[in-house]
């Protein structure tokens, strides 16, 4: 049994054995659950996905009517989840990097403001922040008829209206037409997720920059580079190897935290699944869909960030 003496071979066998044990446990749990459901007369299966949903969705990327099937409802919820997650990741990255770099500013006011931002928004629960921003949107902002545009932008109780490729939003009765219109639910969710996650990314960026040896900065300044050029060309590129792994976790957290959208009435995946569960009684199936979608999104995000981490790694000569 020479193969058994090989440490690499033993490692593969141990992993295979562990995988088989986990698979066996999953099969046993699934079979036991289905048997108990049959004994209690509870319907199971994914056949309900082809049935008419019977409920409306306030906003959808793909267009949705109450006569459409449940699988189209889940697709609409997934589209809404991806919309807020992708836009949120872009905005929170920009804001987080600016705040993290701002912690190294020579201006004491800027440093203090960045520190205050991080300490305040990082220590207030996200759900409370979402409710606060939604209250601001629907209670404190002006009505459409009272609102005045700023650079073609309307911010009202009806949401946020932005110009888009020359298409400028204008008032039309009780609403606004033209441009890109964001509902107050989407805007509140996006604002809450962006501001909350940016406070964590700011600390990640700060710690990454702080990990770069001080001599790198001093050498760059001695060569005549400005402080801005030193940060952009010397410190940030070297800090990426420290920044990217924890940054990936924050991207995953933002995507999963979007499930709190039900608190402000935004129809993302979990909200659609809850409605479907209440109407069909297929709790296991609806939860399985949610788990599969978030697992897939997490794996894809991790794979992309892993690729980017390898691509941005400093190559040894």
PDB file of C-alpha atoms in Angstrom:
ATOM      1  CA  UNK A   1       0.000   0.000   0.000  1.00  0.00           C
ATOM      2  CA  UNK A   2       2.581   2.472  -1.145  1.00  0.00           C
ATOM      3  CA  UNK A   3      -0.109   4.940  -2.213  1.00  0.00           C
ATOM      4  CA  UNK A   4      -1.283   5.219   1.406  1.00  0.00           C
ATOM      5  CA  UNK A   5       2.137   6.483   2.444  1.00  0.00           C
ATOM      6  CA  UNK A   6       1.756   9.426   0.069  1.00  0.00           C
ATOM      7  CA  UNK A   7       0.596  12.436   2.086  1.00  0.00           C
ATOM      8  CA  UNK A   8      -1.116  14.084  -0.911  1.00  0.00           C
ATOM      9  CA  UNK A   9      -3.045  10.896  -1.726  1.00  0.00           C
ATOM     10  CA  UNK A  10      -4.209  10.537   1.885  1.00  0.00           C
ATOM     11  CA  UNK A  11      -5.342  14.157   1.851  1.00  0.00           C
ATOM     12  CA  UNK A  12      -7.483  13.561  -1.252  1.00  0.00           C
ATOM     13  CA  UNK A  13      -8.980  10.412   0.275  1.00  0.00           C
ATOM     14  CA  UNK A  14      -9.856  12.202   3.513  1.00  0.00           C
ATOM     15  CA  UNK A  15     -11.547  14.978   1.567  1.00  0.00           C
ATOM     16  CA  UNK A  16     -13.463  12.463  -0.548  1.00  0.00           C
ATOM     17  CA  UNK A  17     -14.621  10.627   2.565  1.00  0.00           C
ATOM     18  CA  UNK A  18     -15.763  13.881   4.183  1.00  0.00           C
ATOM     19  CA  UNK A  19     -17.630  14.831   0.992  1.00  0.00           C
ATOM     20  CA  UNK A  20     -19.399  11.464   0.897  1.00  0.00           C
ATOM     21  CA  UNK A  21     -20.452  11.822   4.541  1.00  0.00           C
ATOM     22  CA  UNK A  22     -21.867  15.307   3.904  1.00  0.00           C
ATOM     23  CA  UNK A  23     -23.681  14.095   0.764  1.00  0.00           C
ATOM     24  CA  UNK A  24     -25.147  11.149   2.663  1.00  0.00           C
ATOM     25  CA  UNK A  25     -26.412  13.474   5.417  1.00  0.00           C
ATOM     26  CA  UNK A  26     -28.037  15.776   2.849  1.00  0.00           C
ATOM     27  CA  UNK A  27     -29.746  12.847   1.106  1.00  0.00           C
ATOM     28  CA  UNK A  28     -30.988  11.493   4.441  1.00  0.00           C
ATOM     29  CA  UNK A  29     -32.333  14.891   5.519  1.00  0.00           C
ATOM     30  CA  UNK A  30     -34.059  15.441   2.168  1.00  0.00           C
ATOM     31  CA  UNK A  31     -35.655  11.978   2.189  1.00  0.00           C
ATOM     32  CA  UNK A  32     -36.767  12.345   5.806  1.00  0.00           C
ATOM     33  CA  UNK A  33     -38.244  15.797   5.120  1.00  0.00           C
ATOM     34  CA  UNK A  34     -40.166  14.615   2.054  1.00  0.00           C
ATOM     35  CA  UNK A  35     -41.508  11.584   3.936  1.00  0.00           C
ATOM     36  CA  UNK A  36     -42.753  13.730   6.819  1.00  0.00           C
ATOM     37  CA  UNK A  37     -44.374  16.153   4.372  1.00  0.00           C
ATOM     38  CA  UNK A  38     -46.169  13.290   2.606  1.00  0.00           C
ATOM     39  CA  UNK A  39     -47.426  11.902   5.919  1.00  0.00           C
ATOM     40  CA  UNK A  40     -48.903  15.304   6.792  1.00  0.00           C
ATOM     41  CA  UNK A  41     -50.446  15.841   3.389  1.00  0.00           C
ATOM     42  CA  UNK A  42     -48.179  18.759   2.513  1.00  0.00           C
ATOM     43  CA  UNK A  43     -47.546  19.204  -1.199  1.00  0.00           C
ATOM     44  CA  UNK A  44     -43.967  19.295  -2.389  1.00  0.00           C
ATOM     45  CA  UNK A  45     -42.096  19.811  -5.629  1.00  0.00           C
ATOM     46  CA  UNK A  46     -41.266  22.656  -7.963  1.00  0.00           C
ATOM     47  CA  UNK A  47     -44.249  22.203 -10.281  1.00  0.00           C
ATOM     48  CA  UNK A  48     -45.814  25.364  -8.814  1.00  0.00           C
ATOM     49  CA  UNK A  49     -43.209  27.440 -10.681  1.00  0.00           C
ATOM     50  CA  UNK A  50     -45.205  27.064 -13.907  1.00  0.00           C
ATOM     51  CA  UNK A  51     -48.479  28.201 -12.309  1.00  0.00           C
ATOM     52  CA  UNK A  52     -49.746  31.835 -12.511  1.00  0.00           C
ATOM     53  CA  UNK A  53     -48.371  33.904  -9.644  1.00  0.00           C
ATOM     54  CA  UNK A  54     -51.519  35.956  -9.130  1.00  0.00           C
ATOM     55  CA  UNK A  55     -49.731  38.963  -7.641  1.00  0.00           C
ATOM     56  CA  UNK A  56     -48.199  42.113  -9.065  1.00  0.00           C
ATOM     57  CA  UNK A  57     -44.634  43.371  -8.707  1.00  0.00           C
ATOM     58  CA  UNK A  58     -44.238  47.131  -8.421  1.00  0.00           C
ATOM     59  CA  UNK A  59     -40.989  47.294 -10.422  1.00  0.00           C
ATOM     60  CA  UNK A  60     -39.121  44.822 -12.569  1.00  0.00           C
ATOM     61  CA  UNK A  61     -36.333  44.858 -15.139  1.00  0.00           C
ATOM     62  CA  UNK A  62     -38.125  42.312 -17.305  1.00  0.00           C
ATOM     63  CA  UNK A  63     -41.735  43.428 -17.011  1.00  0.00           C
ATOM     64  CA  UNK A  64     -44.147  41.352 -14.964  1.00  0.00           C
ATOM     65  CA  UNK A  65     -47.919  40.855 -14.817  1.00  0.00           C
ATOM     66  CA  UNK A  66     -50.001  38.988 -12.270  1.00  0.00           C
ATOM     67  CA  UNK A  67     -50.869  36.353 -14.890  1.00  0.00           C
ATOM     68  CA  UNK A  68     -47.190  35.430 -15.352  1.00  0.00           C
ATOM     69  CA  UNK A  69     -45.793  32.282 -13.742  1.00  0.00           C
ATOM     70  CA  UNK A  70     -43.979  31.978 -10.450  1.00  0.00           C
ATOM     71  CA  UNK A  71     -40.646  31.359 -12.156  1.00  0.00           C
ATOM     72  CA  UNK A  72     -40.962  34.722 -13.902  1.00  0.00           C
ATOM     73  CA  UNK A  73     -41.728  36.280 -10.524  1.00  0.00           C
ATOM     74  CA  UNK A  74     -38.526  34.787  -9.108  1.00  0.00           C
ATOM     75  CA  UNK A  75     -36.675  36.032 -12.184  1.00  0.00           C
ATOM     76  CA  UNK A  76     -38.020  39.537 -11.598  1.00  0.00           C
ATOM     77  CA  UNK A  77     -36.914  39.351  -7.955  1.00  0.00           C
ATOM     78  CA  UNK A  78     -33.460  38.170  -9.002  1.00  0.00           C
ATOM     79  CA  UNK A  79     -33.196  41.051 -11.473  1.00  0.00           C
ATOM     80  CA  UNK A  80     -34.073  43.547  -8.751  1.00  0.00           C
ATOM     81  CA  UNK A  81     -31.527  41.959  -6.400  1.00  0.00           C
ATOM     82  CA  UNK A  82     -28.796  42.142  -9.038  1.00  0.00           C
ATOM     83  CA  UNK A  83     -29.707  45.752  -9.862  1.00  0.00           C
ATOM     84  CA  UNK A  84     -29.281  47.006  -6.314  1.00  0.00           C
ATOM     85  CA  UNK A  85     -26.247  44.783  -5.672  1.00  0.00           C
ATOM     86  CA  UNK A  86     -24.273  45.819  -8.764  1.00  0.00           C
ATOM     87  CA  UNK A  87     -25.020  49.534  -8.451  1.00  0.00           C
ATOM     88  CA  UNK A  88     -24.405  49.340  -4.702  1.00  0.00           C
ATOM     89  CA  UNK A  89     -21.018  47.635  -5.135  1.00  0.00           C
ATOM     90  CA  UNK A  90     -19.876  50.310  -7.579  1.00  0.00           C
ATOM     91  CA  UNK A  91     -20.993  53.235  -5.415  1.00  0.00           C
ATOM     92  CA  UNK A  92     -19.794  51.782  -2.115  1.00  0.00           C
ATOM     93  CA  UNK A  93     -16.371  51.043  -3.613  1.00  0.00           C
ATOM     94  CA  UNK A  94     -15.966  54.635  -4.772  1.00  0.00           C
ATOM     95  CA  UNK A  95     -17.168  56.084  -1.454  1.00  0.00           C
ATOM     96  CA  UNK A  96     -15.188  53.619   0.648  1.00  0.00           C
ATOM     97  CA  UNK A  97     -11.924  54.305  -1.207  1.00  0.00           C
ATOM     98  CA  UNK A  98     -12.394  58.073  -0.875  1.00  0.00           C
ATOM     99  CA  UNK A  99     -13.051  57.746   2.849  1.00  0.00           C
ATOM    100  CA  UNK A 100     -10.128  55.384   3.367  1.00  0.00           C
ATOM    101  CA  UNK A 101      -7.729  57.695   1.527  1.00  0.00           C
ATOM    102  CA  UNK A 102      -9.218  60.659   3.370  1.00  0.00           C
ATOM    103  CA  UNK A 103      -8.024  59.149   6.651  1.00  0.00           C
ATOM    104  CA  UNK A 104      -4.450  59.995   5.522  1.00  0.00           C
ATOM    105  CA  UNK A 105      -5.233  63.614   4.617  1.00  0.00           C
ATOM    106  CA  UNK A 106      -3.038  66.366   6.098  1.00  0.00           C
ATOM    107  CA  UNK A 107      -6.230  68.356   6.721  1.00  0.00           C
ATOM    108  CA  UNK A 108      -7.401  67.568  10.236  1.00  0.00           C
ATOM    109  CA  UNK A 109     -11.017  68.446   9.348  1.00  0.00           C
ATOM    110  CA  UNK A 110     -11.128  65.912   6.501  1.00  0.00           C
ATOM    111  CA  UNK A 111      -9.502  63.246   8.682  1.00  0.00           C
ATOM    112  CA  UNK A 112     -12.008  63.926  11.443  1.00  0.00           C
ATOM    113  CA  UNK A 113     -15.011  63.820   9.129  1.00  0.00           C
ATOM    114  CA  UNK A 114     -13.886  60.504   7.618  1.00  0.00           C
ATOM    115  CA  UNK A 115     -13.309  59.001  11.057  1.00  0.00           C
ATOM    116  CA  UNK A 116     -16.682  60.243  12.314  1.00  0.00           C
ATOM    117  CA  UNK A 117     -18.446  58.797   9.253  1.00  0.00           C
ATOM    118  CA  UNK A 118     -16.889  55.375   9.820  1.00  0.00           C
ATOM    119  CA  UNK A 119     -17.618  55.255  13.540  1.00  0.00           C
ATOM    120  CA  UNK A 120     -21.215  56.449  13.177  1.00  0.00           C
ATOM    121  CA  UNK A 121     -22.475  54.402  10.242  1.00  0.00           C
ATOM    122  CA  UNK A 122     -20.512  51.260  11.089  1.00  0.00           C
ATOM    123  CA  UNK A 123     -22.042  51.077  14.572  1.00  0.00           C
ATOM    124  CA  UNK A 124     -25.691  51.719  13.677  1.00  0.00           C
ATOM    125  CA  UNK A 125     -27.604  48.556  12.628  1.00  0.00           C
ATOM    126  CA  UNK A 126     -28.271  48.412   8.894  1.00  0.00           C
ATOM    127  CA  UNK A 127     -31.992  47.797   9.336  1.00  0.00           C
ATOM    128  CA  UNK A 128     -32.365  51.024  11.313  1.00  0.00           C
ATOM    129  CA  UNK A 129     -30.473  52.925   8.635  1.00  0.00           C
ATOM    130  CA  UNK A 130     -32.728  51.528   5.900  1.00  0.00           C
ATOM    131  CA  UNK A 131     -35.834  52.558   7.821  1.00  0.00           C
ATOM    132  CA  UNK A 132     -34.355  55.998   8.458  1.00  0.00           C
ATOM    133  CA  UNK A 133     -33.559  56.628   4.789  1.00  0.00           C
ATOM    134  CA  UNK A 134     -36.971  55.351   3.712  1.00  0.00           C
ATOM    135  CA  UNK A 135     -38.641  57.698   6.197  1.00  0.00           C
ATOM    136  CA  UNK A 136     -36.606  60.571   4.791  1.00  0.00           C
ATOM    137  CA  UNK A 137     -37.669  59.661   1.253  1.00  0.00           C
ATOM    138  CA  UNK A 138     -41.409  59.351   1.859  1.00  0.00           C
ATOM    139  CA  UNK A 139     -41.930  61.939   4.609  1.00  0.00           C
ATOM    140  CA  UNK A 140     -39.382  64.742   4.373  1.00  0.00           C
ATOM    141  CA  UNK A 141     -38.799  65.129   0.660  1.00  0.00           C
ATOM    142  CA  UNK A 142     -41.116  67.477  -1.299  1.00  0.00           C
ATOM    143  CA  UNK A 143     -44.027  66.356  -3.453  1.00  0.00           C
ATOM    144  CA  UNK A 144     -43.548  66.261  -7.199  1.00  0.00           C
ATOM    145  CA  UNK A 145     -45.529  69.486  -7.733  1.00  0.00           C
ATOM    146  CA  UNK A 146     -43.435  71.336  -5.130  1.00  0.00           C
ATOM    147  CA  UNK A 147     -40.063  70.044  -6.263  1.00  0.00           C
ATOM    148  CA  UNK A 148     -37.595  72.047  -8.324  1.00  0.00           C
ATOM    149  CA  UNK A 149     -34.897  70.399 -10.418  1.00  0.00           C
ATOM    150  CA  UNK A 150     -31.203  70.730  -9.658  1.00  0.00           C
ATOM    151  CA  UNK A 151     -29.078  70.227 -12.781  1.00  0.00           C
ATOM    152  CA  UNK A 152     -32.021  68.346 -14.262  1.00  0.00           C
ATOM    153  CA  UNK A 153     -32.303  66.039 -11.209  1.00  0.00           C
ATOM    154  CA  UNK A 154     -35.534  65.637  -9.245  1.00  0.00           C
ATOM    155  CA  UNK A 155     -35.452  64.262  -5.688  1.00  0.00           C
ATOM    156  CA  UNK A 156     -39.024  63.884  -4.422  1.00  0.00           C
ATOM    157  CA  UNK A 157     -41.308  61.554  -2.517  1.00  0.00           C
ATOM    158  CA  UNK A 158     -41.762  59.723  -5.812  1.00  0.00           C
ATOM    159  CA  UNK A 159     -38.060  58.867  -5.851  1.00  0.00           C
ATOM    160  CA  UNK A 160     -35.005  60.055  -7.746  1.00  0.00           C
ATOM    161  CA  UNK A 161     -35.214  61.116 -11.422  1.00  0.00           C
ATOM    162  CA  UNK A 162     -31.953  61.516 -13.345  1.00  0.00           C
ATOM    163  CA  UNK A 163     -31.176  62.717 -16.887  1.00  0.00           C
ATOM    164  CA  UNK A 164     -30.079  59.942 -19.247  1.00  0.00           C
ATOM    165  CA  UNK A 165     -28.296  60.516 -22.631  1.00  0.00           C
ATOM    166  CA  UNK A 166     -30.105  63.823 -23.285  1.00  0.00           C
ATOM    167  CA  UNK A 167     -33.452  62.575 -21.996  1.00  0.00           C
ATOM    168  CA  UNK A 168     -34.208  65.065 -19.230  1.00  0.00           C
ATOM    169  CA  UNK A 169     -36.943  64.267 -16.660  1.00  0.00           C
ATOM    170  CA  UNK A 170     -39.885  66.675 -16.537  1.00  0.00           C
ATOM    171  CA  UNK A 171     -42.981  67.011 -14.396  1.00  0.00           C
ATOM    172  CA  UNK A 172     -46.079  65.324 -15.767  1.00  0.00           C
ATOM    173  CA  UNK A 173     -49.151  65.631 -13.536  1.00  0.00           C
ATOM    174  CA  UNK A 174     -48.501  63.819 -10.260  1.00  0.00           C
ATOM    175  CA  UNK A 175     -45.348  62.138 -11.541  1.00  0.00           C
ATOM    176  CA  UNK A 176     -42.147  62.669 -13.492  1.00  0.00           C
ATOM    177  CA  UNK A 177     -41.529  61.409 -17.007  1.00  0.00           C
ATOM    178  CA  UNK A 178     -38.312  60.991 -18.923  1.00  0.00           C
ATOM    179  CA  UNK A 179     -34.796  60.164 -17.801  1.00  0.00           C
ATOM    180  CA  UNK A 180     -34.138  57.377 -15.307  1.00  0.00           C
ATOM    181  CA  UNK A 181     -36.601  57.105 -12.432  1.00  0.00           C
ATOM    182  CA  UNK A 182     -35.647  55.315  -9.218  1.00  0.00           C
ATOM    183  CA  UNK A 183     -38.442  54.416  -6.823  1.00  0.00           C
ATOM    184  CA  UNK A 184     -38.189  55.641  -3.199  1.00  0.00           C
ATOM    185  CA  UNK A 185     -37.892  52.001  -2.082  1.00  0.00           C
ATOM    186  CA  UNK A 186     -34.942  51.311  -4.385  1.00  0.00           C
ATOM    187  CA  UNK A 187     -33.314  54.647  -3.588  1.00  0.00           C
ATOM    188  CA  UNK A 188     -33.610  54.143   0.194  1.00  0.00           C
ATOM    189  CA  UNK A 189     -32.242  50.596  -0.044  1.00  0.00           C
ATOM    190  CA  UNK A 190     -29.365  51.636  -2.304  1.00  0.00           C
ATOM    191  CA  UNK A 191     -28.500  54.588  -0.095  1.00  0.00           C
ATOM    192  CA  UNK A 192     -28.558  52.500   3.082  1.00  0.00           C
ATOM    193  CA  UNK A 193     -26.483  49.640   1.675  1.00  0.00           C
ATOM    194  CA  UNK A 194     -23.953  52.011   0.099  1.00  0.00           C
ATOM    195  CA  UNK A 195     -23.419  54.185   3.158  1.00  0.00           C
ATOM    196  CA  UNK A 196     -23.281  51.242   5.577  1.00  0.00           C
ATOM    197  CA  UNK A 197     -20.910  49.071   3.543  1.00  0.00           C
ATOM    198  CA  UNK A 198     -18.670  52.021   2.644  1.00  0.00           C
ATOM    199  CA  UNK A 199     -17.843  52.474   6.335  1.00  0.00           C
ATOM    200  CA  UNK A 200     -16.319  48.983   6.394  1.00  0.00           C
ATOM    201  CA  UNK A 201     -14.560  49.363   3.046  1.00  0.00           C
ATOM    202  CA  UNK A 202     -13.033  52.630   4.290  1.00  0.00           C
ATOM    203  CA  UNK A 203     -11.354  50.755   7.150  1.00  0.00           C
ATOM    204  CA  UNK A 204     -10.182  48.029   4.770  1.00  0.00           C
ATOM    205  CA  UNK A 205      -8.612  50.619   2.481  1.00  0.00           C
ATOM    206  CA  UNK A 206      -7.055  52.477   5.411  1.00  0.00           C
ATOM    207  CA  UNK A 207      -5.480  49.324   6.817  1.00  0.00           C
ATOM    208  CA  UNK A 208      -4.267  48.301   3.361  1.00  0.00           C
ATOM    209  CA  UNK A 209      -2.535  51.626   2.787  1.00  0.00           C
ATOM    210  CA  UNK A 210      -1.074  51.546   6.291  1.00  0.00           C
ATOM    211  CA  UNK A 211       0.476  48.134   5.534  1.00  0.00           C
ATOM    212  CA  UNK A 212       2.675  49.626   2.786  1.00  0.00           C
ATOM    213  CA  UNK A 213       6.151  50.327   4.197  1.00  0.00           C
ATOM    214  CA  UNK A 214       6.666  53.969   5.040  1.00  0.00           C
ATOM    215  CA  UNK A 215       9.868  53.990   3.029  1.00  0.00           C
ATOM    216  CA  UNK A 216       7.884  53.553  -0.198  1.00  0.00           C
ATOM    217  CA  UNK A 217       6.105  56.853   0.381  1.00  0.00           C
ATOM    218  CA  UNK A 218       9.275  58.647   1.405  1.00  0.00           C
ATOM    219  CA  UNK A 219      11.114  57.385  -1.670  1.00  0.00           C
ATOM    220  CA  UNK A 220       8.298  58.514  -3.975  1.00  0.00           C
ATOM    221  CA  UNK A 221       8.264  61.997  -2.427  1.00  0.00           C
ATOM    222  CA  UNK A 222      12.038  62.174  -2.723  1.00  0.00           C
ATOM    223  CA  UNK A 223      11.722  61.456  -6.466  1.00  0.00           C
ATOM    224  CA  UNK A 224       9.461  64.499  -6.830  1.00  0.00           C
ATOM    225  CA  UNK A 225       6.053  62.841  -6.906  1.00  0.00           C
ATOM    226  CA  UNK A 226       3.200  64.749  -5.314  1.00  0.00           C
ATOM    227  CA  UNK A 227       1.258  63.291  -2.405  1.00  0.00           C
ATOM    228  CA  UNK A 228      -1.636  62.496  -4.748  1.00  0.00           C
ATOM    229  CA  UNK A 229       0.630  60.755  -7.251  1.00  0.00           C
ATOM    230  CA  UNK A 230       2.317  58.823  -4.449  1.00  0.00           C
ATOM    231  CA  UNK A 231      -1.019  57.568  -3.174  1.00  0.00           C
ATOM    232  CA  UNK A 232      -2.330  56.689  -6.658  1.00  0.00           C
ATOM    233  CA  UNK A 233       0.804  55.212  -8.222  1.00  0.00           C
ATOM    234  CA  UNK A 234       2.752  53.769  -5.287  1.00  0.00           C
ATOM    235  CA  UNK A 235       0.702  53.129  -2.153  1.00  0.00           C
ATOM    236  CA  UNK A 236      -2.679  51.989  -3.491  1.00  0.00           C
ATOM    237  CA  UNK A 237      -1.299  49.462  -6.026  1.00  0.00           C
ATOM    238  CA  UNK A 238       0.829  47.834  -3.317  1.00  0.00           C
ATOM    239  CA  UNK A 239      -2.072  47.892  -0.846  1.00  0.00           C
ATOM    240  CA  UNK A 240      -4.358  45.912  -3.191  1.00  0.00           C
ATOM    241  CA  UNK A 241      -2.948  42.565  -2.036  1.00  0.00           C
ATOM    242  CA  UNK A 242      -4.173  43.406   1.470  1.00  0.00           C
ATOM    243  CA  UNK A 243      -7.390  45.144   0.410  1.00  0.00           C
ATOM    244  CA  UNK A 244      -8.949  42.696  -2.072  1.00  0.00           C
ATOM    245  CA  UNK A 245      -9.624  39.606   0.170  1.00  0.00           C
ATOM    246  CA  UNK A 246     -11.625  41.471   2.860  1.00  0.00           C
ATOM    247  CA  UNK A 247     -13.168  43.658   0.150  1.00  0.00           C
ATOM    248  CA  UNK A 248     -14.640  40.503  -1.381  1.00  0.00           C
ATOM    249  CA  UNK A 249     -16.367  39.744   1.925  1.00  0.00           C
ATOM    250  CA  UNK A 250     -17.958  43.186   1.926  1.00  0.00           C
ATOM    251  CA  UNK A 251     -19.260  42.701  -1.613  1.00  0.00           C
ATOM    252  CA  UNK A 252     -20.819  39.417  -0.512  1.00  0.00           C
ATOM    253  CA  UNK A 253     -22.285  41.062   2.584  1.00  0.00           C
ATOM    254  CA  UNK A 254     -23.834  43.857   0.519  1.00  0.00           C
ATOM    255  CA  UNK A 255     -25.467  41.357  -1.832  1.00  0.00           C
ATOM    256  CA  UNK A 256     -26.862  39.274   1.030  1.00  0.00           C
ATOM    257  CA  UNK A 257     -27.894  42.333   3.051  1.00  0.00           C
ATOM    258  CA  UNK A 258     -30.133  43.338   0.143  1.00  0.00           C
ATOM    259  CA  UNK A 259     -32.560  40.740   1.549  1.00  0.00           C
ATOM    260  CA  UNK A 260     -33.481  43.385   4.149  1.00  0.00           C
ATOM    261  CA  UNK A 261     -35.279  45.196   1.319  1.00  0.00           C
ATOM    262  CA  UNK A 262     -38.539  43.676   2.527  1.00  0.00           C
ATOM    263  CA  UNK A 263     -38.431  46.238   5.360  1.00  0.00           C
ATOM    264  CA  UNK A 264     -38.837  49.115   2.885  1.00  0.00           C
ATOM    265  CA  UNK A 265     -41.083  47.322   0.398  1.00  0.00           C
ATOM    266  CA  UNK A 266     -38.580  46.780  -2.403  1.00  0.00           C
ATOM    267  CA  UNK A 267     -39.516  43.611  -4.347  1.00  0.00           C
ATOM    268  CA  UNK A 268     -36.217  41.732  -4.457  1.00  0.00           C
ATOM    269  CA  UNK A 269     -35.736  37.946  -4.405  1.00  0.00           C
ATOM    270  CA  UNK A 270     -36.510  37.258  -0.735  1.00  0.00           C
ATOM    271  CA  UNK A 271     -39.610  39.449  -0.798  1.00  0.00           C
ATOM    272  CA  UNK A 272     -40.921  37.617  -3.886  1.00  0.00           C
ATOM    273  CA  UNK A 273     -40.101  34.250  -2.320  1.00  0.00           C
ATOM    274  CA  UNK A 274     -41.991  35.165   0.872  1.00  0.00           C
ATOM    275  CA  UNK A 275     -45.071  36.130  -1.129  1.00  0.00           C
ATOM    276  CA  UNK A 276     -44.842  32.914  -3.164  1.00  0.00           C
ATOM    277  CA  UNK A 277     -44.397  30.850   0.001  1.00  0.00           C
ATOM    278  CA  UNK A 278     -47.502  32.356   1.610  1.00  0.00           C
ATOM    279  CA  UNK A 279     -49.609  31.655  -1.481  1.00  0.00           C
ATOM    280  CA  UNK A 280     -48.383  28.145  -2.303  1.00  0.00           C
ATOM    281  CA  UNK A 281     -47.250  26.754   1.030  1.00  0.00           C
ATOM    282  CA  UNK A 282     -44.070  25.414  -0.633  1.00  0.00           C
ATOM    283  CA  UNK A 283     -41.743  26.594   2.126  1.00  0.00           C
ATOM    284  CA  UNK A 284     -38.903  24.146   1.482  1.00  0.00           C
ATOM    285  CA  UNK A 285     -38.885  24.838  -2.246  1.00  0.00           C
ATOM    286  CA  UNK A 286     -38.962  28.631  -1.901  1.00  0.00           C
ATOM    287  CA  UNK A 287     -36.177  28.596   0.673  1.00  0.00           C
ATOM    288  CA  UNK A 288     -34.180  26.248  -1.555  1.00  0.00           C
ATOM    289  CA  UNK A 289     -34.476  28.704  -4.444  1.00  0.00           C
ATOM    290  CA  UNK A 290     -33.243  31.555  -2.226  1.00  0.00           C
ATOM    291  CA  UNK A 291     -30.306  29.489  -0.966  1.00  0.00           C
ATOM    292  CA  UNK A 292     -29.337  28.355  -4.476  1.00  0.00           C
ATOM    293  CA  UNK A 293     -29.438  31.891  -5.872  1.00  0.00           C
ATOM    294  CA  UNK A 294     -27.392  33.480  -3.081  1.00  0.00           C
ATOM    295  CA  UNK A 295     -24.906  30.599  -3.137  1.00  0.00           C
ATOM    296  CA  UNK A 296     -24.445  31.030  -6.887  1.00  0.00           C
ATOM    297  CA  UNK A 297     -24.024  34.802  -6.590  1.00  0.00           C
ATOM    298  CA  UNK A 298     -21.504  34.373  -3.773  1.00  0.00           C
ATOM    299  CA  UNK A 299     -19.448  31.808  -5.698  1.00  0.00           C
ATOM    300  CA  UNK A 300     -19.430  33.947  -8.850  1.00  0.00           C
ATOM    301  CA  UNK A 301     -18.397  37.046  -6.885  1.00  0.00           C
ATOM    302  CA  UNK A 302     -15.647  35.136  -5.085  1.00  0.00           C
ATOM    303  CA  UNK A 303     -14.384  33.649  -8.350  1.00  0.00           C
ATOM    304  CA  UNK A 304     -14.242  37.055 -10.057  1.00  0.00           C
ATOM    305  CA  UNK A 305     -12.493  38.726  -7.117  1.00  0.00           C
ATOM    306  CA  UNK A 306     -10.061  35.812  -6.887  1.00  0.00           C
ATOM    307  CA  UNK A 307      -9.205  36.291 -10.556  1.00  0.00           C
ATOM    308  CA  UNK A 308      -8.766  40.027 -10.052  1.00  0.00           C
ATOM    309  CA  UNK A 309      -6.601  39.418  -6.981  1.00  0.00           C
ATOM    310  CA  UNK A 310      -4.271  37.170  -8.975  1.00  0.00           C
ATOM    311  CA  UNK A 311      -4.195  39.653 -11.849  1.00  0.00           C
ATOM    312  CA  UNK A 312      -3.298  42.597  -9.600  1.00  0.00           C
ATOM    313  CA  UNK A 313      -0.674  40.722  -7.607  1.00  0.00           C
ATOM    314  CA  UNK A 314       2.824  42.170  -7.719  1.00  0.00           C
ATOM    315  CA  UNK A 315       4.986  40.020  -9.965  1.00  0.00           C
ATOM    316  CA  UNK A 316       8.429  39.107  -8.680  1.00  0.00           C
ATOM    317  CA  UNK A 317      11.279  39.686 -11.121  1.00  0.00           C
TER     318      UNK A 317
END
